[in-house]
mmCIF file of C-alpha atoms in Angstrom:
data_model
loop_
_atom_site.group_PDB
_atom_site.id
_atom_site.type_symbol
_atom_site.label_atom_id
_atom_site.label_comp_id
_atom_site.label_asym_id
_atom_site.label_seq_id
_atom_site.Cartn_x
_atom_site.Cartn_y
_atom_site.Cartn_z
ATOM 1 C CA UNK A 1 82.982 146.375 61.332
ATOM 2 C CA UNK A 2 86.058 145.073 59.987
ATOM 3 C CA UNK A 3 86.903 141.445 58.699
ATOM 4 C CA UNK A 4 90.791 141.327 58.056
ATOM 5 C CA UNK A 5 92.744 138.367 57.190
ATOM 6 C CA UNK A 6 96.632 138.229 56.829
ATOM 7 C CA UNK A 7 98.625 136.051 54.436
ATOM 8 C CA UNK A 8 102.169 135.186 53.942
ATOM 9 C CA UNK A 9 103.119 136.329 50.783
ATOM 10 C CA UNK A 10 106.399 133.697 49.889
ATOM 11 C CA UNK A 11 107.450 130.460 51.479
ATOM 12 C CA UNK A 12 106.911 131.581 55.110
ATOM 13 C CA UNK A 13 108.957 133.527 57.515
ATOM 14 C CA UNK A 14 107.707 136.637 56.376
ATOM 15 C CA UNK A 15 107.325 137.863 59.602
ATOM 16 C CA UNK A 16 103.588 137.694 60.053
ATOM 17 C CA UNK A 17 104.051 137.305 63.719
ATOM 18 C CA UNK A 18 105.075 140.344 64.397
ATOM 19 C CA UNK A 19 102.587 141.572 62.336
ATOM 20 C CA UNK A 20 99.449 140.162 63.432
ATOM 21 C CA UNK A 21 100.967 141.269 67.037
ATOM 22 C CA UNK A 22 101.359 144.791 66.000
ATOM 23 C CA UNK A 23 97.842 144.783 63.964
ATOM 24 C CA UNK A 24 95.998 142.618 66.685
ATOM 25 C CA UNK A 25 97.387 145.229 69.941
ATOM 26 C CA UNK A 26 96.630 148.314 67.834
ATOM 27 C CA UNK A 27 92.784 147.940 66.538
ATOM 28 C CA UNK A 28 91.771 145.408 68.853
ATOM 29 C CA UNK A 29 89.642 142.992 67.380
ATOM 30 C CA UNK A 30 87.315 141.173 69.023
ATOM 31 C CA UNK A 31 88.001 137.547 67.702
ATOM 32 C CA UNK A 32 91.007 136.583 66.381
ATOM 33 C CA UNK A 33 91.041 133.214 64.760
ATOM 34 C CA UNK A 34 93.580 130.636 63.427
ATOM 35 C CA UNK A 35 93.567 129.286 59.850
ATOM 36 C CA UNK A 36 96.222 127.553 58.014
ATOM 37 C CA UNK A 37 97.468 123.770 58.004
ATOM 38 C CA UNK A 38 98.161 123.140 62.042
ATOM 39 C CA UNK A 39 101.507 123.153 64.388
ATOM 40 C CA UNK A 40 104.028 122.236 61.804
ATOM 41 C CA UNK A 41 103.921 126.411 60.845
ATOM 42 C CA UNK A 42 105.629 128.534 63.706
ATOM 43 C CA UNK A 43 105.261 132.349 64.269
ATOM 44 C CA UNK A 44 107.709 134.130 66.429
ATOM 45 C CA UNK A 45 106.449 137.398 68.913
ATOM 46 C CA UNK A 46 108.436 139.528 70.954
ATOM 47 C CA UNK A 47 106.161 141.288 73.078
ATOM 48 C CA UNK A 48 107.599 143.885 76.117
ATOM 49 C CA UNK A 49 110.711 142.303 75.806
ATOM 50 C CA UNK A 50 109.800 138.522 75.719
ATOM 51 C CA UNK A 51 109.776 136.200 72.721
ATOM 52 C CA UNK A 52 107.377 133.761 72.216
ATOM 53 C CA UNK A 53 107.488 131.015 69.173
ATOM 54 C CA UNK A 54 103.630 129.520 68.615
ATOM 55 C CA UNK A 55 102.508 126.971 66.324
ATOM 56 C CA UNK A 56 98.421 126.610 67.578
ATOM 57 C CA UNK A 57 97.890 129.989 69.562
ATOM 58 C CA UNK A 58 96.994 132.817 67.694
ATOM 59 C CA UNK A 59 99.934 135.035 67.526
ATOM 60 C CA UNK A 60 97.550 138.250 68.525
ATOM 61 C CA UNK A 61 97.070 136.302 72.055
ATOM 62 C CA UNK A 62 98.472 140.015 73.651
ATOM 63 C CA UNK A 63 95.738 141.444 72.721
ATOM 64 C CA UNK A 64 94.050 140.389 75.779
ATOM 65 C CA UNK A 65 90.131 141.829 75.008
ATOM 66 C CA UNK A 66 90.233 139.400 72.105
ATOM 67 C CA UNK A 67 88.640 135.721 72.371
ATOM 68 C CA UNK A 68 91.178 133.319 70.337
ATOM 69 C CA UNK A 69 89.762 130.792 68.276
ATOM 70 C CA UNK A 70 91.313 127.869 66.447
ATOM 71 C CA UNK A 71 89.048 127.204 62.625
ATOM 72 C CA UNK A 72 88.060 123.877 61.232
ATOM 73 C CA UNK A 73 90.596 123.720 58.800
ATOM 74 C CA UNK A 74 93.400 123.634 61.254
ATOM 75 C CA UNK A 75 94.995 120.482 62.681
ATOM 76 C CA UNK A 76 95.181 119.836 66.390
ATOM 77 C CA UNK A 77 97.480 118.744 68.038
ATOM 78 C CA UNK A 78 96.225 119.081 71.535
ATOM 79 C CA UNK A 79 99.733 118.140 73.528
ATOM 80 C CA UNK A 80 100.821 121.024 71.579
ATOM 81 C CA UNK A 81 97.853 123.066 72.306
ATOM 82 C CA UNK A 82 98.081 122.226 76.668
ATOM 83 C CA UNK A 83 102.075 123.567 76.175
ATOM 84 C CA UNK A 84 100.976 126.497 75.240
ATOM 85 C CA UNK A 85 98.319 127.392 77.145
ATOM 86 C CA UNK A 86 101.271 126.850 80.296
ATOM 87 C CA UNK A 87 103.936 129.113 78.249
ATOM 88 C CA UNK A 88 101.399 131.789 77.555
ATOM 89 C CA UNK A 89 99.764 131.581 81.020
ATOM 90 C CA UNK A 90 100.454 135.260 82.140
ATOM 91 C CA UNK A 91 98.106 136.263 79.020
ATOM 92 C CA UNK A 92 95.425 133.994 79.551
ATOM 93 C CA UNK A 93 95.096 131.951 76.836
ATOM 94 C CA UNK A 94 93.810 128.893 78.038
ATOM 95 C CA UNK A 95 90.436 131.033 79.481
ATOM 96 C CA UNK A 96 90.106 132.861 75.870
ATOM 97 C CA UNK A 97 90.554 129.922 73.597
ATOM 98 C CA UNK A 98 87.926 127.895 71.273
ATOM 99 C CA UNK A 99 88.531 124.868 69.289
ATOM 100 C CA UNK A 100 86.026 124.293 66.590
ATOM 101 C CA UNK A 101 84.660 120.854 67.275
ATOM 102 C CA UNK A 102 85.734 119.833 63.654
ATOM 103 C CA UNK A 103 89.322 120.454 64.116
ATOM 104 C CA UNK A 104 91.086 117.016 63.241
ATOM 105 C CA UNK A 105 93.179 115.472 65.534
ATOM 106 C CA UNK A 106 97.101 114.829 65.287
ATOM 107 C CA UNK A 107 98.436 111.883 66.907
ATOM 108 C CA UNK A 108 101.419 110.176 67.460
ATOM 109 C CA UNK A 109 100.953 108.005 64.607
ATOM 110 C CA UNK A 110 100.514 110.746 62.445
ATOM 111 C CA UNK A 111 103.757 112.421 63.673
ATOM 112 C CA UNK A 112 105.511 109.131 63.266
ATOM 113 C CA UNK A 113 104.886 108.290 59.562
ATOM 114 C CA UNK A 114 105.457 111.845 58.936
ATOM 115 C CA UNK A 115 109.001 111.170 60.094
ATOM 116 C CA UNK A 116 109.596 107.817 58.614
ATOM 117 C CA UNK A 117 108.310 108.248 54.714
ATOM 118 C CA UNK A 118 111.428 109.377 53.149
ATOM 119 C CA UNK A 119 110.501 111.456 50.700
ATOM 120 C CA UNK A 120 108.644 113.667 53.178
ATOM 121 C CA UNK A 121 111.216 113.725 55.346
ATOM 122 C CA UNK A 122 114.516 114.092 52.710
ATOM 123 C CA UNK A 123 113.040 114.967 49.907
ATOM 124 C CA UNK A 124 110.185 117.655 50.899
ATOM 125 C CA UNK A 125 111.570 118.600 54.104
ATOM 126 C CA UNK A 126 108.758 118.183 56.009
ATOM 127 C CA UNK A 127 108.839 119.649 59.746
ATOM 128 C CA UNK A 128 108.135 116.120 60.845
ATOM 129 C CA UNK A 129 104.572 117.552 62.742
ATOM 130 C CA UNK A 130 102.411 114.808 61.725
ATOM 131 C CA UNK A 131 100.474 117.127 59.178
ATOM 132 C CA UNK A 132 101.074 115.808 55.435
ATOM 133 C CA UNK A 133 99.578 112.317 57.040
ATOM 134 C CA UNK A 134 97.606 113.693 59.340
ATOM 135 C CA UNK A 135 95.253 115.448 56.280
ATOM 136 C CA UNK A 136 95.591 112.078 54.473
ATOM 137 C CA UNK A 137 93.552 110.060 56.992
ATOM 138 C CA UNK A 138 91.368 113.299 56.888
ATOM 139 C CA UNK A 139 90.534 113.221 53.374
ATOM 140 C CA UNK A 140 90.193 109.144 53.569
ATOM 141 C CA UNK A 141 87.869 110.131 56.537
ATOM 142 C CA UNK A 142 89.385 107.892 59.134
ATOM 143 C CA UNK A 143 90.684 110.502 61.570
ATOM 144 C CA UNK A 144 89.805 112.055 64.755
ATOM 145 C CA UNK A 145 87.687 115.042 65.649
ATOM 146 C CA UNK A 146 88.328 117.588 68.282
ATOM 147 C CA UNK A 147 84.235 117.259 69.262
ATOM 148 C CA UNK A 148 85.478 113.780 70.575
ATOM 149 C CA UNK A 149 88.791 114.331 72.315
ATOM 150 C CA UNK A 150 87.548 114.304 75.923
ATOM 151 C CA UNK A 151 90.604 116.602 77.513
ATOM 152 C CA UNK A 152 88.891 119.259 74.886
ATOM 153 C CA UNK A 153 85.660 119.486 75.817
ATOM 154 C CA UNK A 154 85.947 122.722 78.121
ATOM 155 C CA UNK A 155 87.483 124.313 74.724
ATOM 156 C CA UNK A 156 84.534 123.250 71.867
ATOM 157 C CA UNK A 157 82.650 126.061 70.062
ATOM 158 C CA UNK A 158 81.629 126.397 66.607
ATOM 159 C CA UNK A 159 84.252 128.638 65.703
ATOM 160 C CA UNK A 160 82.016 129.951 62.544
ATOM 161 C CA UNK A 161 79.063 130.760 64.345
ATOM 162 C CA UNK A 162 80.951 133.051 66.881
ATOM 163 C CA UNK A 163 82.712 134.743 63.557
ATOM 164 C CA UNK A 164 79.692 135.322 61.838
ATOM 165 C CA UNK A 165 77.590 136.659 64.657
ATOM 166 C CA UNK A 166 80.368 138.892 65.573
ATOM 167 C CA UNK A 167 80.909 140.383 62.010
ATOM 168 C CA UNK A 168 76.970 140.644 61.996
ATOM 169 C CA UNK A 169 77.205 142.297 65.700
ATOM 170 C CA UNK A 170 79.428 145.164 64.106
ATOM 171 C CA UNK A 171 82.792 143.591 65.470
ATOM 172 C CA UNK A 172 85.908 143.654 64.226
ATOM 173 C CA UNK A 173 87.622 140.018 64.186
ATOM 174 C CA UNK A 174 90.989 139.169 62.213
ATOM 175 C CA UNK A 175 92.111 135.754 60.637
ATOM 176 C CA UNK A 176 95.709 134.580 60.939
ATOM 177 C CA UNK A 177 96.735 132.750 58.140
ATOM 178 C CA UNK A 178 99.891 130.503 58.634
ATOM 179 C CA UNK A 179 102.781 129.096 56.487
ATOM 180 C CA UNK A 180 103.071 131.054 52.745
ATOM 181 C CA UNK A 181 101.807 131.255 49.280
ATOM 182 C CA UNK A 182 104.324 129.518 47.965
ATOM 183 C CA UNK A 183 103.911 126.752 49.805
ATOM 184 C CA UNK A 184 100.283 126.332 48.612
ATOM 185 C CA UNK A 185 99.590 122.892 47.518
ATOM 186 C CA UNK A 186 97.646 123.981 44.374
ATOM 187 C CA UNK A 187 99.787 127.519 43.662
ATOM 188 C CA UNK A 188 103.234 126.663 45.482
ATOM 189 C CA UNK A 189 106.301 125.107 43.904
ATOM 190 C CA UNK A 190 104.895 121.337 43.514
ATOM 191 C CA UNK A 191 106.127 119.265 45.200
ATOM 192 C CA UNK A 192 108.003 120.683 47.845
ATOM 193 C CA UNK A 193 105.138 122.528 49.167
ATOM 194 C CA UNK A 194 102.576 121.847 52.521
ATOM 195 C CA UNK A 195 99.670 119.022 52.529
ATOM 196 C CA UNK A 196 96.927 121.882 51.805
ATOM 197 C CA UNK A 197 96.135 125.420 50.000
ATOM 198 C CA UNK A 198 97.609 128.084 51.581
ATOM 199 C CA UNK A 199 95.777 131.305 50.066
ATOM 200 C CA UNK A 200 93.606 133.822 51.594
ATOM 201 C CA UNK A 201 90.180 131.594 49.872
ATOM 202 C CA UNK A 202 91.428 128.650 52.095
ATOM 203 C CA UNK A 203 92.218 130.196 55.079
ATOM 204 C CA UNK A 204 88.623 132.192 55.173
ATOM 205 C CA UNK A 205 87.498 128.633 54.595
ATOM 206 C CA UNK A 206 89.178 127.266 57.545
ATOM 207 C CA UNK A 207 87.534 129.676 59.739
ATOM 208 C CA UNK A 208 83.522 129.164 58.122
ATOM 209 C CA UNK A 209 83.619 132.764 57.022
ATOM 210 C CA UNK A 210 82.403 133.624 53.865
ATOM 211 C CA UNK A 211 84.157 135.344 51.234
ATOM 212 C CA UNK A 212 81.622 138.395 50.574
ATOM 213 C CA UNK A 213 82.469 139.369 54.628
ATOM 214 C CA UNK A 214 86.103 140.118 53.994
ATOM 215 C CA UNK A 215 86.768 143.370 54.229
ATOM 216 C CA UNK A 216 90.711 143.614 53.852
ATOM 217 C CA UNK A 217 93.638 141.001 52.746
ATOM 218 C CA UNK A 218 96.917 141.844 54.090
ATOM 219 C CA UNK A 219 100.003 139.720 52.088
ATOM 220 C CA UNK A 220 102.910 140.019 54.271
ATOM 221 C CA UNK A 221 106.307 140.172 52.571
ATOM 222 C CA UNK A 222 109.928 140.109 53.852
ATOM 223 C CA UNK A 223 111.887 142.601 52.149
ATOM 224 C CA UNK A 224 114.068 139.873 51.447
ATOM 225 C CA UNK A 225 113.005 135.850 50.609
ATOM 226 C CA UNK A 226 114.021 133.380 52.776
ATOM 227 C CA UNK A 227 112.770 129.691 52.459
ATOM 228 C CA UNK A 228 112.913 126.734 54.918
ATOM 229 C CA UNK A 229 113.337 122.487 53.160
ATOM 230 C CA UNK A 230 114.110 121.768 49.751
ATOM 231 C CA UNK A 231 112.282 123.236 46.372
ATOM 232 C CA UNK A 232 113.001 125.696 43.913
ATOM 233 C CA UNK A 233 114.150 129.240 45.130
ATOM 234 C CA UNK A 234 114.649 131.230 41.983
ATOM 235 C CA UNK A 235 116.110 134.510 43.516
ATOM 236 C CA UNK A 236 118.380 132.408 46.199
ATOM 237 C CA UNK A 237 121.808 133.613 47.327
ATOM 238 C CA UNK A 238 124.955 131.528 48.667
ATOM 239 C CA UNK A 239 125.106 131.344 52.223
ATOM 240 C CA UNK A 240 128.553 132.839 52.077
ATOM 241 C CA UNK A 241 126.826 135.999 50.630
ATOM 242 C CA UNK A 242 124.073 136.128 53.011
ATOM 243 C CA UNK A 243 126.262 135.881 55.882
ATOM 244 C CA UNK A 244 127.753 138.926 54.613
ATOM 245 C CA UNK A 245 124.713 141.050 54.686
ATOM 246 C CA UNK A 246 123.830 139.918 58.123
ATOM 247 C CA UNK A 247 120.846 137.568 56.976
ATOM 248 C CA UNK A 248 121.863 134.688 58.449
ATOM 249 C CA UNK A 249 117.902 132.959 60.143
ATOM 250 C CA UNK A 250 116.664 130.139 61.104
ATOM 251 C CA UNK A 251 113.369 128.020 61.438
ATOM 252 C CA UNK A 252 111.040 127.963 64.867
ATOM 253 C CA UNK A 253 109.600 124.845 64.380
ATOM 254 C CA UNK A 254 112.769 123.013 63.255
ATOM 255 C CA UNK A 255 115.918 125.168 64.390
ATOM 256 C CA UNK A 256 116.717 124.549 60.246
ATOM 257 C CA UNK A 257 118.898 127.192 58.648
ATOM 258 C CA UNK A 258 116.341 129.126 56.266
ATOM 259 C CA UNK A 259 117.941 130.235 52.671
ATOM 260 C CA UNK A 260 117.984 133.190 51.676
ATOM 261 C CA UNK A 261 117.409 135.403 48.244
ATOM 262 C CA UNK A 262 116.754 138.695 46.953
ATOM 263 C CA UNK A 263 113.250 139.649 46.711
ATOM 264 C CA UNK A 264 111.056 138.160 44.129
ATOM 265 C CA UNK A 265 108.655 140.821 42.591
ATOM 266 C CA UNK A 266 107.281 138.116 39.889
ATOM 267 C CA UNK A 267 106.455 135.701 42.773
ATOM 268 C CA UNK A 268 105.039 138.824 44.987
ATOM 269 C CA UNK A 269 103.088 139.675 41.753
ATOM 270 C CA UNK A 270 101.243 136.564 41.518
ATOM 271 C CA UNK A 271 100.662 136.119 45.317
ATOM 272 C CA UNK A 272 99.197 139.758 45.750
ATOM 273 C CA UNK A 273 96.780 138.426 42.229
ATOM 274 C CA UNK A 274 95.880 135.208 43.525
ATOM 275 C CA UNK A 275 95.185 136.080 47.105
ATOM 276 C CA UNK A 276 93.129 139.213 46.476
ATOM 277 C CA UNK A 277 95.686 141.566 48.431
ATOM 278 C CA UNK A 278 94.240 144.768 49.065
ATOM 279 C CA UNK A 279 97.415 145.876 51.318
ATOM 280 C CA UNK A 280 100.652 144.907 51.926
ATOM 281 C CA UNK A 281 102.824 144.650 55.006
ATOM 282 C CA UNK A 282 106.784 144.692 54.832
ATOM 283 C CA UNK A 283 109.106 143.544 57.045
ATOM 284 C CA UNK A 284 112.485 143.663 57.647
ATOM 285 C CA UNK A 285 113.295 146.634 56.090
ATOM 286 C CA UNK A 286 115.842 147.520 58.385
ATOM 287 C CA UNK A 287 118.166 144.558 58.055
ATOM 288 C CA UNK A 288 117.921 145.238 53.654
ATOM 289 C CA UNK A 289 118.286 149.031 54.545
ATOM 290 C CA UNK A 290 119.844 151.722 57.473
ATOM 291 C CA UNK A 291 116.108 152.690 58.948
ATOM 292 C CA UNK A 292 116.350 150.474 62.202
ATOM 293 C CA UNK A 293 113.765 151.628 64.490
ATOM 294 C CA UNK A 294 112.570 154.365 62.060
ATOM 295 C CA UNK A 295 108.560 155.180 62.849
ATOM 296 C CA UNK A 296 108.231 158.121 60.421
ATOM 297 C CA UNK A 297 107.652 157.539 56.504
ATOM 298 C CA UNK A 298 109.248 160.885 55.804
ATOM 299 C CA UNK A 299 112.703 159.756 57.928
ATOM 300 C CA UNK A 300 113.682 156.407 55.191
ATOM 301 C CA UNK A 301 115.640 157.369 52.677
ATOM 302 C CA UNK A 302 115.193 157.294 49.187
ATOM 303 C CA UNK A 303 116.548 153.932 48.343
ATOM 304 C CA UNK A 304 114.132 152.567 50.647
ATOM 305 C CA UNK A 305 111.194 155.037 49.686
ATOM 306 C CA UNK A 306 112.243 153.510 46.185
ATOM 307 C CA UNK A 307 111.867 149.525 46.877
ATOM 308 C CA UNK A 308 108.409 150.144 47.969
ATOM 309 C CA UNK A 309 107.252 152.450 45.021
ATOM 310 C CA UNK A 310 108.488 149.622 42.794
ATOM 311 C CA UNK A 311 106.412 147.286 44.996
ATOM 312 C CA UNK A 312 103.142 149.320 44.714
ATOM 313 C CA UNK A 313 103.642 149.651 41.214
ATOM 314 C CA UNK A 314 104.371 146.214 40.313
ATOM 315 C CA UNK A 315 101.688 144.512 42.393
ATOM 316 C CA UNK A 316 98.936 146.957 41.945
ATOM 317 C CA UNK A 317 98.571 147.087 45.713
ATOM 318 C CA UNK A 318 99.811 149.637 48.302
ATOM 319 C CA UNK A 319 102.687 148.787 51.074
ATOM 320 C CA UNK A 320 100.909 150.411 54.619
ATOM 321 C CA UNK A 321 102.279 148.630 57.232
ATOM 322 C CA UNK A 322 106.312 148.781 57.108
ATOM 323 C CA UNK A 323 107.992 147.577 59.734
ATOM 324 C CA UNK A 324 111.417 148.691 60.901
ATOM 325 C CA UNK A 325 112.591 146.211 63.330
ATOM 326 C CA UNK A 326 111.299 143.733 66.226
ATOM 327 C CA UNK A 327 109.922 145.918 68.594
ATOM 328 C CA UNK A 328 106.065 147.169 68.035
ATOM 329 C CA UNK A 329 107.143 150.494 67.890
ATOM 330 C CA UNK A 330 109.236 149.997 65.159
ATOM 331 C CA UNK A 331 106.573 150.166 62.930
ATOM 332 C CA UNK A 332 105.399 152.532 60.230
ATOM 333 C CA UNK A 333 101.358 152.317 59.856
ATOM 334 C CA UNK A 334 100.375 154.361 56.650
ATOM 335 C CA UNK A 335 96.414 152.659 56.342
ATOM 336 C CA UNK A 336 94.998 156.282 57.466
ATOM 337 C CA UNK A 337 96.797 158.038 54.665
ATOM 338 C CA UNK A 338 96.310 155.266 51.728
ATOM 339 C CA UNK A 339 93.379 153.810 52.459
#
């Protein structure tokens, strides 16, 4: 029995997607289960050649043995929720997915003071999803619950009783965490952050598991930063410069061009510390470094064999899942030899 949970490490965009998809298809799990804020977070999977961008679904839905489960914590939009059960049909994910019945609701109203207050909107950068006043009228306890949406119903389970029993059962079930430490509303870069915590505690939290069932905390980290919406971005580059090393990305929930910076080894430091990390994925390596599509450790070269020794030594916590480009295969999965 196994209870994982992954985390991005920096303001998002770390590429979790494709790493819950590669973790999710390889040890197959038998619950996977959404934490995080709600739909204004997007992950990105390419899967057998198709690309997928999801802000509700879990982004392990390809794993197709696995029931997918939406936690407590998370904000539901359910318009959001129906699209994707039509884009995703092929996998099935309408017939595998719970809602917890104390999922708050989004509604238009939500998603239309989240666009008109200014200083979410200018000033923060907000995605415009409804959430930052959607968790207000939570916390003032005037908002919806998923228990009594009617076009739910055929979706309600208590998402922490199926977790639970599982891990008790001798399953293996893996928590998706959404969005990025540094966007944490107690640890990120005040103000310009998300309307919630965004650390492994809070995202086990979401999903009514406890913290002594945990078994492993994966931080995900880009081998480069990049940052959607305003804040401070300590290690940020000009565009112009980014353009020139080919780093040129932009958001999936709002098509905004993401900035870009080096990598940020005090920031990774205190994510790894304050999450609990007890492994780190990388991505991207390939577009910092010439490995594209490299699968063997022994094949990077020693630049790159150098940028994660400096990684391991400065966090305290070792890199085993390095991945190499978009593709599944393009992955390098060292857990067997380091943990």
């Amino acid at each position: 029995m196994t209870c994982s949970i992954l985390v991005g490490g920096a303001w998002g965009d770390e590429g979790k997607g494709k790493c819950i998809t590669y973790l999710c298809n390889n040890d197959k799990p038998s619950i996977i289960a959404r934490a995080g804020v709600g739909p204004n977070a997007g992950h990105s999977v390419e899967f057998n050649g198709e690309k997928y961008g999801l802000r509700l679904t879990p982004s392990g839905f390809v794993h197709n043995g696995a029931k997918l489960m939406i936690g407590a914590g998370v904000l539901v939009n359910p318009d959001v929720l129906f699209k994707e059960f039509e884009d995703l049909k092929k996998y099935d994910v309408k017939g595998r997915m719970s809602v917890d019945p104390r999922c708050a609701i989004i509604t238009e109203d939500h998603i239309a003071k989240d666009k008109s207050f200014e200083h979410l909107s200018k000033t923060i950068g907000s995605t415009g999803s409804g959430c930052g006043p959607a968790n207000s009228d939570r916390v003032m306890r005037t908002i919806g619950l998923a228990k009594d949406v009617p076009e739910l119903a055929d979706y309600i389970e208590d998402v922490s009783l199926a977790c639970n029993e599982a891990i008790d059962n001798g399953e293996d079930i893996f928590i998706e965490g959404s969005q990025g430490f540094s966007l944490s509303l107690y640890y990120g870069s005040y103000p310009y952050v998300t309307s919630k915590d965004t650390t492994a505690s809070t995202f086990v939290a979401d999903v009514g598991v406890g913290p002594t069932k945990v078994d492993e905390v994966i931080n995900v980290f880009k081998s480069y930063i990049s940052r959607v919406g305003e804040g401070p971005f300590p290690t940020e580059m000009t565009q112009e410069e980014a353009e020139s090393k080919g780093l040129e990305e932009y958001g999936v929930v709002t098509g905004r061009r993401r900035r870009i910076g080096y990598f940020d080894m005090e920031l990774a430091k205190e994510s790894c510390r304050i999450n609990g990390a007890t492994q780190i994925a990388l991505t991207c390596v390939d577009r910092l470094f010439d490995c594209a599509r490299v699968q063997d450790y022994s094949e990077l070269s020693a630049e790159t064999k150098s940028f994660i020794s400096d990684i391991e030594q400065e966090t305290g916590v070792p890199v085993t899942i390095i991945s190499t480009g978009p593709d599944l295969k393009d992955t390098i999965d060292l857990r067997k030899e380091l943990l």
